[in-house]
mmCIF file of C-alpha atoms in Angstrom:
data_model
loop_
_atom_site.group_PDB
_atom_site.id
_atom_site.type_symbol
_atom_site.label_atom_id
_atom_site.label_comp_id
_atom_site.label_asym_id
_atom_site.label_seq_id
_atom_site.Cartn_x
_atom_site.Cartn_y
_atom_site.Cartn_z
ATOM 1 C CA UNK A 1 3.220 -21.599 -4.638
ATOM 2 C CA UNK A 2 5.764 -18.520 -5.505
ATOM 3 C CA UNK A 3 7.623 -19.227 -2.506
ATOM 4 C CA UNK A 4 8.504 -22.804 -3.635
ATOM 5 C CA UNK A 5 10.443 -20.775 -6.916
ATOM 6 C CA UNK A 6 11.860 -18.202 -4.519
ATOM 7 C CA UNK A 7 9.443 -15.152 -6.636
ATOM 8 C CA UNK A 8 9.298 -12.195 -4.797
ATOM 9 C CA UNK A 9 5.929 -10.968 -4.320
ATOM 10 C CA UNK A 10 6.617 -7.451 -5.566
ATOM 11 C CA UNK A 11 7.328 -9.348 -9.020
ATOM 12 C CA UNK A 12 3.626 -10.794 -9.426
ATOM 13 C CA UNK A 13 1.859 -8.386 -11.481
ATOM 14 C CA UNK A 14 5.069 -8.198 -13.789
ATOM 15 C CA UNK A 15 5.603 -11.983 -14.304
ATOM 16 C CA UNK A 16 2.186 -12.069 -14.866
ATOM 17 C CA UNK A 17 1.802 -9.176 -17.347
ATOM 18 C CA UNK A 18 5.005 -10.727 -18.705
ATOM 19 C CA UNK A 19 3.713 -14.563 -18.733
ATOM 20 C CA UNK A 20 0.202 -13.219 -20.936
ATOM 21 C CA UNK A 21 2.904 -11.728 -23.337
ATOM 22 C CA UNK A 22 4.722 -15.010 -23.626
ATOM 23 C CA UNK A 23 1.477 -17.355 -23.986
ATOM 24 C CA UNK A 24 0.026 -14.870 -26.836
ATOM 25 C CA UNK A 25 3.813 -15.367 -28.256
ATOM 26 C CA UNK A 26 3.256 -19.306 -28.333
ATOM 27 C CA UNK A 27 -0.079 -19.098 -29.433
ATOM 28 C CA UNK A 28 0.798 -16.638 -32.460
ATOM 29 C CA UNK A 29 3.858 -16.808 -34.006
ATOM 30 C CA UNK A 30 6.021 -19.433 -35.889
ATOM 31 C CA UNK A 31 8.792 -18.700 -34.415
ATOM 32 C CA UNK A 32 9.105 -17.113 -30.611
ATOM 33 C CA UNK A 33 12.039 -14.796 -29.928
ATOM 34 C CA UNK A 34 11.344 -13.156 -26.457
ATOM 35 C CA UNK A 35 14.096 -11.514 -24.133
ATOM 36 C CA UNK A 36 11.821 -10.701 -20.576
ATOM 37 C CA UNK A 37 12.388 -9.889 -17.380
ATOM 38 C CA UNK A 38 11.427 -13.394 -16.505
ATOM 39 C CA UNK A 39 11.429 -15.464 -19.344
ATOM 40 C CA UNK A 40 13.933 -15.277 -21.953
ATOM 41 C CA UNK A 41 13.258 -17.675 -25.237
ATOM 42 C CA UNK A 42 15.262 -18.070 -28.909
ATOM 43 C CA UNK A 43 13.889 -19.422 -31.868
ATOM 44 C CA UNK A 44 12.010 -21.680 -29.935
ATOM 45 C CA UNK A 45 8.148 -23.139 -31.331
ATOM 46 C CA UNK A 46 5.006 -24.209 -29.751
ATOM 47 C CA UNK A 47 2.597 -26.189 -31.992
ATOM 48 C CA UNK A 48 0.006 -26.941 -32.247
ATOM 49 C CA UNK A 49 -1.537 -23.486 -32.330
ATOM 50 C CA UNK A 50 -4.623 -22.868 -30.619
ATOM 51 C CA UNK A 51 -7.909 -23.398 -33.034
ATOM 52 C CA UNK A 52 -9.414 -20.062 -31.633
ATOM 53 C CA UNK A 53 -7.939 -16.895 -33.699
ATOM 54 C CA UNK A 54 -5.836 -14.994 -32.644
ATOM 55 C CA UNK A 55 -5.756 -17.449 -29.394
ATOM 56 C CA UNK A 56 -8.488 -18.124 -26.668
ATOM 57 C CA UNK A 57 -10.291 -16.086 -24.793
ATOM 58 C CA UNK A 58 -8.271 -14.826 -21.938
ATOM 59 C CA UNK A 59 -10.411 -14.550 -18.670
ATOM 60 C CA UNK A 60 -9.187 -12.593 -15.894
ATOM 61 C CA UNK A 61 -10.063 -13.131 -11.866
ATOM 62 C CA UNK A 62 -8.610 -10.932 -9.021
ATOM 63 C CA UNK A 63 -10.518 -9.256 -5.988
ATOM 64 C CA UNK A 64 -8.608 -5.947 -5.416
ATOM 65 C CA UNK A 65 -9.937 -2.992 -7.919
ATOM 66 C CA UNK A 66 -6.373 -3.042 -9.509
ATOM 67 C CA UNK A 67 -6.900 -6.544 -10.531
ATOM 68 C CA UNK A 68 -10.132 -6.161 -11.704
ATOM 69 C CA UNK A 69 -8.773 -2.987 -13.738
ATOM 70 C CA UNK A 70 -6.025 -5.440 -14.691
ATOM 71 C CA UNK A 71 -8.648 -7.672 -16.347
ATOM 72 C CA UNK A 72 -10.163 -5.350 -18.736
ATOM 73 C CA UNK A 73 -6.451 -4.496 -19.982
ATOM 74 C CA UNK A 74 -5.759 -8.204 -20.557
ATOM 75 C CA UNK A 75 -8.153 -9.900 -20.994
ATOM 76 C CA UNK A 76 -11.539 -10.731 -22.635
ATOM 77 C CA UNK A 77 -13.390 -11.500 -19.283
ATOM 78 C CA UNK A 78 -13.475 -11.205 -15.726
ATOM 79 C CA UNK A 79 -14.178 -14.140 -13.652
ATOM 80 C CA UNK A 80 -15.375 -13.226 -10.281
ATOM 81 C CA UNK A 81 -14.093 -16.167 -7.448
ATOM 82 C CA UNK A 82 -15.839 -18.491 -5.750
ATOM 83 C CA UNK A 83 -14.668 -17.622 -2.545
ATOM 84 C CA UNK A 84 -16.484 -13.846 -3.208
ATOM 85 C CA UNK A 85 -20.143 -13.065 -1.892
ATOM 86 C CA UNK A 86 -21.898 -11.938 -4.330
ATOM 87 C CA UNK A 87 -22.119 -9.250 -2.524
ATOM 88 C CA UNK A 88 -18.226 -8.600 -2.764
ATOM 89 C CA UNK A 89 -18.610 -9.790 -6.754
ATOM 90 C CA UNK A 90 -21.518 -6.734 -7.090
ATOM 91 C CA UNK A 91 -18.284 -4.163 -6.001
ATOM 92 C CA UNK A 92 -16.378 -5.658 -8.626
ATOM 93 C CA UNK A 93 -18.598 -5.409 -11.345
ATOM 94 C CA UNK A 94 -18.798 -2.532 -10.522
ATOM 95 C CA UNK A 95 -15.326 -1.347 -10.477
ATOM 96 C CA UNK A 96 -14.894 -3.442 -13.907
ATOM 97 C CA UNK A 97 -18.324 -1.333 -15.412
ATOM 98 C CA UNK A 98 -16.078 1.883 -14.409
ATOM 99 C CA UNK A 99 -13.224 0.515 -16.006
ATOM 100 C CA UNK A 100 -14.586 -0.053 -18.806
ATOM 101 C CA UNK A 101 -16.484 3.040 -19.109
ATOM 102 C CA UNK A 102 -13.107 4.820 -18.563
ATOM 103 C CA UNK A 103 -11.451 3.093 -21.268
ATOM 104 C CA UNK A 104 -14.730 3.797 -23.826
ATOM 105 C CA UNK A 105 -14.108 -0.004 -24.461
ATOM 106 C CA UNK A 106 -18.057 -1.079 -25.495
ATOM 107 C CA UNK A 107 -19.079 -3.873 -22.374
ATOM 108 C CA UNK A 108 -20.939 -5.889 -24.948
ATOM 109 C CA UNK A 109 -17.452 -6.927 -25.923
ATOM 110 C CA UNK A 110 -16.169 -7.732 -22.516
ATOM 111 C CA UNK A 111 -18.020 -10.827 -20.322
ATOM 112 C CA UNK A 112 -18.387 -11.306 -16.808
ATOM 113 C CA UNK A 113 -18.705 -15.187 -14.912
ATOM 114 C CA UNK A 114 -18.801 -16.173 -11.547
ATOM 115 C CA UNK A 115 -17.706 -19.489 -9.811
ATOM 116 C CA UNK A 116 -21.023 -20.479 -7.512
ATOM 117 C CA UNK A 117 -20.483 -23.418 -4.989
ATOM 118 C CA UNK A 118 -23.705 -25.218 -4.475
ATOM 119 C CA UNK A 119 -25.335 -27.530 -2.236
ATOM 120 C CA UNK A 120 -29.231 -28.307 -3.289
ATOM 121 C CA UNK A 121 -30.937 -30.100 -0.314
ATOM 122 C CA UNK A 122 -34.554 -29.741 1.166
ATOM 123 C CA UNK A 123 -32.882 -29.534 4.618
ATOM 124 C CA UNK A 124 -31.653 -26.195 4.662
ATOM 125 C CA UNK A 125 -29.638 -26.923 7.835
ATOM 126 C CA UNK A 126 -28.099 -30.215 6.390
ATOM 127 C CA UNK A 127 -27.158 -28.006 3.356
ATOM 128 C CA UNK A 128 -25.142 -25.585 4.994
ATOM 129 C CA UNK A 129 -23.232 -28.283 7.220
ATOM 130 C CA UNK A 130 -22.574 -29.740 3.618
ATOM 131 C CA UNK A 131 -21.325 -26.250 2.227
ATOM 132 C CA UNK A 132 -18.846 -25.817 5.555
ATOM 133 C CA UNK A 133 -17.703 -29.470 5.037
ATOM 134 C CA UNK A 134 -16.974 -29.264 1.469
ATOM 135 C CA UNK A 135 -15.388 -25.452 1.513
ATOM 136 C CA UNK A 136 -13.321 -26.890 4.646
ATOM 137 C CA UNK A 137 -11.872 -29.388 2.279
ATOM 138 C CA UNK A 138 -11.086 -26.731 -0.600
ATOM 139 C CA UNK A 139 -9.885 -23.839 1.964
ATOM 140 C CA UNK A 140 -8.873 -25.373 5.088
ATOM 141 C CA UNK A 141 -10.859 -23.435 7.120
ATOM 142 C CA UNK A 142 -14.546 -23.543 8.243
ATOM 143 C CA UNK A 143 -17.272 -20.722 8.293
ATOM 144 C CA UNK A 144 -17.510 -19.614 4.398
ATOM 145 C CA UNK A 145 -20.831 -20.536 3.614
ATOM 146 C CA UNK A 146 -21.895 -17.089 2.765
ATOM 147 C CA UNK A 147 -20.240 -17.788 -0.597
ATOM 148 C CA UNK A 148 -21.969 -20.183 -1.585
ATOM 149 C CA UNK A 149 -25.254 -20.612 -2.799
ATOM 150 C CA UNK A 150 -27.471 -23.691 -0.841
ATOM 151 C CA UNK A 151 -30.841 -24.791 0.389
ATOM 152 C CA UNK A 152 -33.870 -25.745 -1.282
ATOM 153 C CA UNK A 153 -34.435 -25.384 -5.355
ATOM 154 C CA UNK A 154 -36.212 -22.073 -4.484
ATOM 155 C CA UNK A 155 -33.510 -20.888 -2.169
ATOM 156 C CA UNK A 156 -31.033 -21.800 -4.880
ATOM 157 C CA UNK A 157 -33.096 -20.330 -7.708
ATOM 158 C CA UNK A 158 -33.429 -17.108 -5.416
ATOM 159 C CA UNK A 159 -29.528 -16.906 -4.974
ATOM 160 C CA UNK A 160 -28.261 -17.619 -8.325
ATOM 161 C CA UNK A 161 -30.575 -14.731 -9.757
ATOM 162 C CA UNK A 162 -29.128 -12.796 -7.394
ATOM 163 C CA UNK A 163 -25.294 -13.377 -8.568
ATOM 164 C CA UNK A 164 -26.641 -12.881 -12.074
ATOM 165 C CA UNK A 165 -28.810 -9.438 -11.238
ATOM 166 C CA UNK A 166 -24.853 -8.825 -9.535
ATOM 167 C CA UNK A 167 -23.809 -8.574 -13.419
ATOM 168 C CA UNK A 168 -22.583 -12.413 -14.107
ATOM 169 C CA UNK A 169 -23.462 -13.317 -17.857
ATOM 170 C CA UNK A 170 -22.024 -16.548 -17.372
ATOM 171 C CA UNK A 171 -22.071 -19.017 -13.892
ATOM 172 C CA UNK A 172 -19.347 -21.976 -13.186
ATOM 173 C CA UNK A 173 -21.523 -24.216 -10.982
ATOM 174 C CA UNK A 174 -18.633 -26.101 -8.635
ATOM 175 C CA UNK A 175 -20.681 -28.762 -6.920
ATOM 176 C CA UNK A 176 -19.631 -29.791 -3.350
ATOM 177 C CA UNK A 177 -21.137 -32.552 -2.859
ATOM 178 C CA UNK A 178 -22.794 -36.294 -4.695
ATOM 179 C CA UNK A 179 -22.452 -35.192 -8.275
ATOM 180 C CA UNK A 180 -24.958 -36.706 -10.213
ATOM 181 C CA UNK A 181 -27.325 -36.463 -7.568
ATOM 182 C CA UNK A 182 -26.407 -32.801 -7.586
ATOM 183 C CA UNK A 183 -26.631 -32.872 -11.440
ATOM 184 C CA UNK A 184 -29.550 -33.975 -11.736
ATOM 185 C CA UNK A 185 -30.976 -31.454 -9.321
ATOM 186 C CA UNK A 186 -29.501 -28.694 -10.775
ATOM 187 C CA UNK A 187 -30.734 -29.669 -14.528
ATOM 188 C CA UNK A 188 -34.271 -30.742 -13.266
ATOM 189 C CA UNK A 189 -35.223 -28.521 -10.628
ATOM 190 C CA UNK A 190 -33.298 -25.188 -10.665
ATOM 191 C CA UNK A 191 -31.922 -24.429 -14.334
ATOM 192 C CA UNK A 192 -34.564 -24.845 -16.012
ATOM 193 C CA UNK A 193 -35.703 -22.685 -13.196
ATOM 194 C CA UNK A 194 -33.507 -19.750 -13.429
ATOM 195 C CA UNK A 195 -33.729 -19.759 -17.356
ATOM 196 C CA UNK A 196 -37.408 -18.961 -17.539
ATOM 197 C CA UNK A 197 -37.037 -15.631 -15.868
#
């Protein structure tokens, strides 16, 4: 995408720092002002302001430690991706539970989500040709369907305790497949599920 506006890749943590600056501008002042690296604005308004004071909550994703650091100094949450294990989201709570240890910045104040994909089918085999299928169509390749979570209402009860006992607060279920049979499922037979523990 950066390549299509000729952005050089050692500019992305500063045009993004920069761009948070900017949208907290827009969302808090009458009138924005702002001479940046990358964005340069005069006298210029955005209305209507958000309804959420100062502005909304600002979640954060990233992988790499730094971006995870990156969160904590930004934002108001850290939103681990979809395309992690949970495994790989564990490491970066942890690096974020450093972080924010470091920075004596209390963690009650600071939440933690995770995107899940999810497949719920009795045929376990059938629900993991369904995960390959449907992460093919979001990533172009085949073989990710470690980072999902699929299989039978127990299997998916098992692995979304799991990604919470990895520290998320908060899940993003992104369904692959049949929605509202996949709905349903989720409301009826695993939810409900994973909320009684």
């Amino acid at each position: 995408m950066f390549s299509a506006f000729d952005a050089d890749p050692a500019s992305f943590v500063a045009r993004f720092t920069e761009g948070l600056r900017l949208m907290k501008a827009c969302w808090t002042e009458p009138s924005i002002t702002f001479a940046g690296r990358f964005w340069q604005i005069d006298g210029a308004a955005m209305e209507p302001k958000p309804f959420q004071k100062p502005y909304p909550p600002l979640w954060i994703g990233g992988s790499h430690p730094a971006a995870v650091r990156r969160a904590i100094q930004y934002g108001n949450g850290f939103f681990g991706a979809g395309r992690s294990t949970t495994a790989q989201f564990a490491q970066q709570v942890h690096v974020l539970r450093a972080a924010l240890a470091e920075a004596k910045q209390d963690p009650s104040t600071f939440q933690i989500a995770k995107r899940v994909y999810i497949v719920i089918d009795d045929d376990t085999t059938r629900a993991r040709e369904r995960v390959d299928a449907g992460l093919k169509r979001i990533y172009g390749v085949s073989g990710l369907t470690t980072i999902a979570v699929y299989g039978s209402p127990s299997a998916c009860i098992k692995g979304l305790r799991e990604v919470a006992d990895a520290g998320a607060e908060l899940i993003q279920f992104h369904l692959l497949i049949d929605d509202a049979e996949q709905m349903e499922r989720l409301a009826t037979e695993v939810i409900s599920e994973v909320q009684n523990e």
